[in-house]
Amino acid sequence: MARSINESGSSWVFPDGPLEEIASRCDVITAASLVGSCKFYHDSATQSVALPASQPFGMPCVLHTHQTEVPPAHNPFSRVHKFKQQGAQKDKQHDAKDRKGTLCQLTPLDRISSDAVIPDGGTGMWAGANGDWIALLGFPWNWELVNVYTGRRIPLPPISEFKSTPDKLVFESNDQHLQLLKIAICRVPTAASNYTSFSVLAIFNAAIAVLHCASSRWTVLDNQFLAFGYSDAIIHKGIVFAVTQTGEVYAWNQLSWGPLLISTAPIPPELDEQGRYNLGSWWLARSPDGSRLFLVHTWGVTDGRDYTGLVRILPAAATSEGRHGRTIRGYGKGLLGCEVYSMDTSQLMPPRPWRRIISLGSYSLFLGVNYPIIIPVEDGAEHDRPNMARSNSVYTSHHAVGLAYPPSPEICRFSLNSEDCTVGFQTNIRWTWRQVPLWLIPSFANARQWNLPSRHRLCRGGGDGHLEALTGDNIDLIAAHLDVTYTVRLAACSRELYDMISKDEGKMHHWDEPCLLMPPPAYWFDEHWDVATASRLHDTVYDLVPLDHPRRSVALPFMHDRKWLGANGDWIAAADHHGWCLVNVYTERHIPLPSLPASKIDDTSVSYQPAYYISWGPVINLMKIVISQVPTKGGRYADYKLIALFDKRIFYLEGGGDWRMLEALTPAPDYPNYCDAIELGGHVFAVDETDGSTYFWDTANENLMLPFVIPPPVVDDQQYAWFLAPSADGKRLMIILTVNNIGIANAEVPPDIPYAANGLQLRQYPPVATYVFEQDPLSTARAGDFLWRQVNSLGDHSLFLGLNYPIIANLKKRESKAPDGTLVPFMRKNCVYTAYRKFLHNQYPKILRCNLQPDEGETVGVISLPRDGWGSVRQAAMWFKPALNIARSVLPLKKH
């Protein structure tokens, strides 16, 4: 993780190595694509120690539909390649726009699930997988093989003997309905064969078809002896083997003979009390050395198949425990079971008998719609509990695509050790899966064979960082997974990368647009709070939420065990048990701040707690730290100016000095009740929440004389929330006031309106009074006439007020009202957006948008944040504007 770094060069960009820093923040599929983009990265990855710890390379994982079910229109990954760079050349075999990604989820057996982005299949269904390749089914006859890392697509021809139907999984042949079970990729395409030679089986309930080349035709394997439907098929030593639902195994030698019934089931099917077969599932696989054929029989798992009236009862779990964000259930002996048999297929006429396998040794089998995987697995334990990944076991998932219901349990581990019980879990909690889960082992072992969209294979790259070997398409995909801070770091590596990211053709980043910086509210995707926090990279990953676009993540490692107290530009004021500090969001430069004057403050309390004690006065509560001037490199990072705003006291600090208390000398108990403060023209201004009076001090005077007091612009009995801000040109002081009791006077709480664009919950409240006034306080002070002038319009600007220093955003391209009168788009010009004024806020959180020129009856837009879990977060959301320009300050003078 990045540390406090010297900014004299570009060392702050990726101090621990660009490979580990970037790859640890990408999903595993994109990380593997990154490794394969240049020889420098590939060589670094093979020697890296940190990379396997951050990504599950080499681990058996379940690839399945993402639980969030993000609508494609608002999924940033599905829009990565919607726009192509001007002048980009097309590759007829591999069009770069096909690298558009689909957000999925990858579930290792003994890790928290993580995001995975694979090439977009549109409306296609996963029907098989092997190595780097998956089979996608479209309609009609839009079948293809897709490389999950490079996006290369190989179209498959239709089966001429079969006629398609409206159901993409059902076909007709000779008045017979055929149900497609899966596509078995028996031999994967390779660069050596120019991706034209492979072996694929299309497995139907009553037919098997084989294809060995994209330019050839499918061969349908006839079987006049078939009595029950097929269950599985593979190619072993050039011979096609298929097993039926009752365990009969058939073989075809395409050059000379077939079909041949080589065996019936090695064990008779079990009968239920009414004499009907309990079929279970039959699978085929190969031994680890590829010399023998395996036949696997599992039973007890319920699924959506028609068993001719047989009612499959869901077995009751004997044990249940939560691990890695999922519930692992154990089942008693006899409820679920598995047996493995082996045959030497060197002689098939007559065939040799099946032999029962009692142990797979250090190996385990992974069966499903994917081609069977058999690999060595190391046994391990976590907190004195055995891992889910175990040797001498058989793991199963869905046996076919298109099941009416997921199997239960969906993912099973059958141990061949007689003393171990069967365990299982479900991949999707809400049963909204669109794709059948696949077993996938993430790997970059074949990276040297990958052809990238730029039509070059693994290259050596050039320049200092070797990042220019990445194409624009790769950069878009990688940047879509990086959090905002690390996207800026990537842009700072070279001018080429800065240009690619700043163009933002995928419309993902929304630089210079005010966003909400806030703790991640797990409720957005219906996750339990513990699960959501555990699945994060670490506890210092926050959400950065544009008001009309998908949320982004922002990694703030310096916020561990800290609370933010305020922000301005790239800088955040933070506090922990040891004191206050300023930290740059992107470079993580750390500037410790001095303590408050001991003569005035009893600091026996923890420093970031809201309560402090004046040694001779009342308890005062910290509101926020106002960063009125940020530190700069030209000022050696000592030119900052800060205001520590308490409810009854104000302290002022200039870089290199000590805190000075600004006296008001208001007699007790009528102390001021400050609620906001800024600095303008060398003067500190603070507004009193009680009546709207504004105090201001001349900071040039070391003794900080008694302040002037500016009367409020409005005097009535209404309770207002008061804010201060500079005008757009920075010359005038503005005071903003809104009614402070929105939602309190009206007992009826409006319903939440989900906003699919970013997951926020919106509400509509009745109109409230919102006023903006301004004046030039320095000129009026000399004249002795403090008159406020009302501002009826902000023009193309909008104000964003709260814990942060006021942001005045130019929203010239935005509308001031929704065309249809609705709440969205939520970002509009000529509006005032208010958030929290205290760094800790106990009230039910809501964020307001008030239009300065509302139409008659126009409601107030409110962002409603979650009740549940908010008390444990206790960190107020604030406005933050991500900026890419800081990357320019460390770019090399020459282009690579």
XYZ file of C-alpha atoms in Angstrom, residues 513-790:
278
model
C -17.969 17.072 -11.251
C -19.027 17.400 -7.593
C -19.683 13.971 -6.081
C -20.672 12.644 -2.677
C -17.734 11.198 -0.746
C -19.216 8.846 1.805
C -18.834 5.487 3.548
C -20.164 2.628 1.426
C -23.838 2.080 2.277
C -24.202 -1.680 1.951
C -27.957 -1.432 1.598
C -27.640 -0.256 -2.020
C -27.212 -3.847 -3.152
C -29.120 -5.560 -0.347
C -25.949 -6.858 1.260
C -25.672 -7.428 4.955
C -23.355 -4.829 6.455
C -20.808 -7.407 7.663
C -20.699 -9.061 4.253
C -20.329 -5.767 2.427
C -17.469 -4.536 4.581
C -15.705 -7.887 4.456
C -15.888 -7.940 0.667
C -14.186 -4.560 0.337
C -10.505 -4.301 -0.508
C -9.981 -2.879 2.966
C -11.859 -0.685 5.392
C -10.555 2.520 3.814
C -12.344 2.166 0.481
C -15.120 4.729 0.244
C -17.814 5.517 -2.304
C -17.559 8.490 -4.638
C -21.039 9.014 -6.040
C -21.789 11.316 -8.986
C -25.358 12.528 -8.761
C -26.444 11.064 -12.118
C -23.874 8.368 -12.888
C -22.696 5.040 -11.438
C -20.767 5.232 -8.217
C -16.988 4.854 -8.147
C -14.704 3.697 -5.378
C -11.933 5.803 -3.878
C -9.128 4.258 -1.821
C -7.987 6.402 1.099
C -5.510 4.220 3.019
C -4.502 7.134 5.240
C -8.059 7.143 6.672
C -7.519 3.946 8.657
C -8.784 4.648 12.199
C -9.327 8.293 11.245
C -12.289 10.597 10.708
C -12.353 13.327 8.104
C -13.061 16.804 9.455
C -13.179 18.797 6.220
C -11.865 18.992 2.657
C -10.813 21.428 -0.034
C -9.568 20.431 -3.483
C -7.165 17.487 -3.205
C -6.730 17.820 0.569
C -8.591 16.291 3.500
C -8.337 17.329 7.141
C -8.377 14.199 9.288
C -7.973 13.245 12.931
C -7.149 10.169 14.981
C -6.226 9.510 18.602
C -2.859 11.205 18.096
C -3.900 14.510 16.538
C -4.990 16.368 13.453
C -3.362 16.365 10.035
C -3.756 17.355 6.385
C -3.423 14.599 3.772
C -3.420 14.813 -0.013
C -5.963 12.405 -1.477
C -3.793 11.385 -4.454
C -0.193 11.652 -3.231
C -0.917 10.839 0.437
C 1.455 13.596 1.534
C 0.945 13.947 5.287
C 1.190 17.288 7.143
C 0.782 17.046 10.940
C -1.008 19.954 12.582
C -0.157 21.520 15.945
C -2.373 21.038 18.968
C -4.810 23.656 20.122
C -3.426 26.094 22.731
C -3.191 24.302 26.071
C -4.006 27.505 27.937
C -7.447 27.588 26.338
C -8.344 23.939 25.818
C -8.494 20.998 28.179
C -7.509 18.242 25.708
C -7.933 15.325 28.066
C -10.538 14.063 25.598
C -9.525 12.071 22.548
C -8.547 14.631 19.917
C -11.133 13.801 17.283
C -14.052 13.539 19.698
C -16.550 16.376 19.339
C -16.418 17.553 22.971
C -13.667 19.796 24.313
C -13.493 21.849 27.492
C -12.547 25.490 27.710
C -10.367 25.775 30.789
C -12.485 28.657 32.042
C -15.722 28.194 30.124
C -18.309 25.792 28.693
C -18.014 22.548 26.807
C -17.465 23.246 23.096
C -18.182 20.881 20.220
C -16.043 20.549 17.113
C -18.011 21.160 13.921
C -15.359 20.870 11.218
C -11.962 22.010 9.975
C -12.240 24.599 7.205
C -9.300 24.412 4.767
C -9.472 27.974 3.485
C -6.150 27.723 1.611
C -4.574 24.441 0.570
C -0.834 23.748 0.847
C 1.107 23.986 -2.425
C 4.429 22.722 -3.691
C 5.517 26.306 -4.432
C 4.959 27.211 -0.794
C 6.832 24.105 0.394
C 3.482 22.847 1.720
C 3.586 25.382 4.563
C 1.283 28.001 3.026
C -1.997 26.500 4.199
C -4.647 28.354 6.215
C -7.158 26.576 8.447
C -10.148 27.386 10.626
C -11.088 25.064 13.492
C -14.808 25.701 13.859
C -16.419 24.877 17.189
C -19.980 25.721 18.085
C -18.851 28.378 20.605
C -15.239 29.110 19.646
C -13.123 29.590 16.533
C -9.395 28.986 16.084
C -7.244 30.112 13.154
C -3.970 28.615 11.874
C -1.439 29.642 9.239
C 1.219 27.163 8.110
C 4.276 27.170 10.358
C 2.463 28.959 13.178
C 0.232 28.064 16.110
C -3.524 28.099 16.545
C -4.972 31.475 17.578
C -8.395 31.809 19.146
C -10.709 34.418 17.609
C -12.395 36.261 20.452
C -16.019 37.386 20.313
C -16.363 38.433 23.983
C -20.055 37.632 24.077
C -21.176 37.539 27.714
C -22.236 34.182 29.165
C -24.551 32.461 28.683
C -25.152 34.142 25.284
C -22.166 32.606 23.571
C -22.262 32.566 19.757
C -23.574 29.379 18.198
C -21.340 29.132 15.144
C -22.429 26.862 12.310
C -20.163 27.804 9.366
C -17.015 29.794 8.596
C -14.789 30.722 5.665
C -11.877 33.052 4.897
C -12.184 35.761 2.244
C -9.715 38.522 1.430
C -7.603 37.891 4.537
C -10.619 37.989 6.844
C -12.321 35.136 8.703
C -16.122 35.105 8.593
C -18.345 33.008 10.872
C -22.147 32.892 10.983
C -24.176 32.471 14.162
C -26.925 29.854 13.766
C -29.089 31.539 16.390
C -29.987 34.629 14.356
C -27.748 34.669 11.245
C -25.370 37.365 12.487
C -21.971 37.169 10.790
C -18.712 37.897 12.658
C -15.484 38.690 10.862
C -11.883 39.179 11.976
C -8.838 40.652 10.218
C -6.258 37.823 10.192
C -3.427 40.251 9.324
C -3.647 41.606 12.856
C -1.604 39.301 15.071
C -3.645 40.258 18.098
C -6.879 39.482 16.216
C -8.920 42.403 17.474
C -12.602 42.126 18.307
C -14.708 41.298 15.275
C -17.145 43.341 13.268
C -20.699 42.012 13.386
C -22.816 42.005 10.216
C -26.582 41.876 10.853
C -28.506 38.993 9.269
C -30.232 39.534 5.904
C -33.532 38.153 7.236
C -35.102 38.707 10.642
C -38.149 36.553 11.471
C -39.186 33.640 13.668
C -38.257 30.947 11.134
C -35.412 28.539 11.923
C -32.811 28.495 9.158
C -29.722 26.504 8.320
C -26.998 29.075 7.524
C -24.027 28.629 5.207
C -21.232 30.910 3.995
C -19.523 30.821 0.605
C -17.462 33.083 -1.657
C -18.974 34.306 -4.921
C -17.931 32.709 -8.215
C -15.273 35.415 -8.784
C -14.078 35.175 -5.161
C -14.667 38.893 -4.448
C -17.915 38.875 -2.481
C -19.259 37.047 0.538
C -22.453 35.038 0.114
C -24.749 33.852 2.880
C -27.176 31.026 2.155
C -30.144 30.108 4.298
C -32.664 27.285 3.979
C -35.516 26.242 6.226
C -34.072 23.924 8.847
C -37.119 21.762 9.575
C -37.721 19.985 6.266
C -39.459 16.688 6.891
C -40.091 17.497 10.541
C -43.224 19.640 10.296
C -44.836 17.139 7.959
C -45.214 13.898 9.885
C -45.816 11.873 6.732
C -42.454 10.741 5.330
C -42.358 10.547 1.509
C -41.473 7.156 0.029
C -37.984 6.421 -1.229
C -37.538 6.499 -5.017
C -34.637 4.271 -6.128
C -32.350 5.998 -8.611
C -30.846 3.293 -10.812
C -28.113 5.592 -12.139
C -26.136 5.446 -8.896
C -28.097 3.421 -6.348
C -29.172 6.428 -4.300
C -32.597 6.731 -2.715
C -34.430 9.973 -3.562
C -37.402 11.675 -1.915
C -39.684 14.568 -2.799
C -40.499 17.119 -0.086
C -42.756 20.158 -0.272
C -41.062 23.395 -1.389
C -38.955 25.190 1.209
C -37.655 28.737 1.281
C -34.050 29.038 0.084
C -32.329 32.426 -0.127
C -28.909 33.619 -1.234
C -27.580 37.063 -0.315
C -24.226 38.685 -1.020
C -22.163 41.780 -0.204
C -18.627 43.118 -0.299
C -17.998 43.147 3.453
C -14.666 44.980 3.276
C -16.099 47.931 1.368
C -19.256 48.095 3.443
C -17.263 47.860 6.673
C -15.360 51.008 5.782
C -18.628 52.736 4.960
C -20.337 51.339 8.031
C -23.236 50.087 5.944
C -23.723 46.287 5.985
C -26.482 45.765 3.452
C -27.113 42.363 1.953
C -28.235 42.125 -1.681
C -30.404 39.164 -2.619
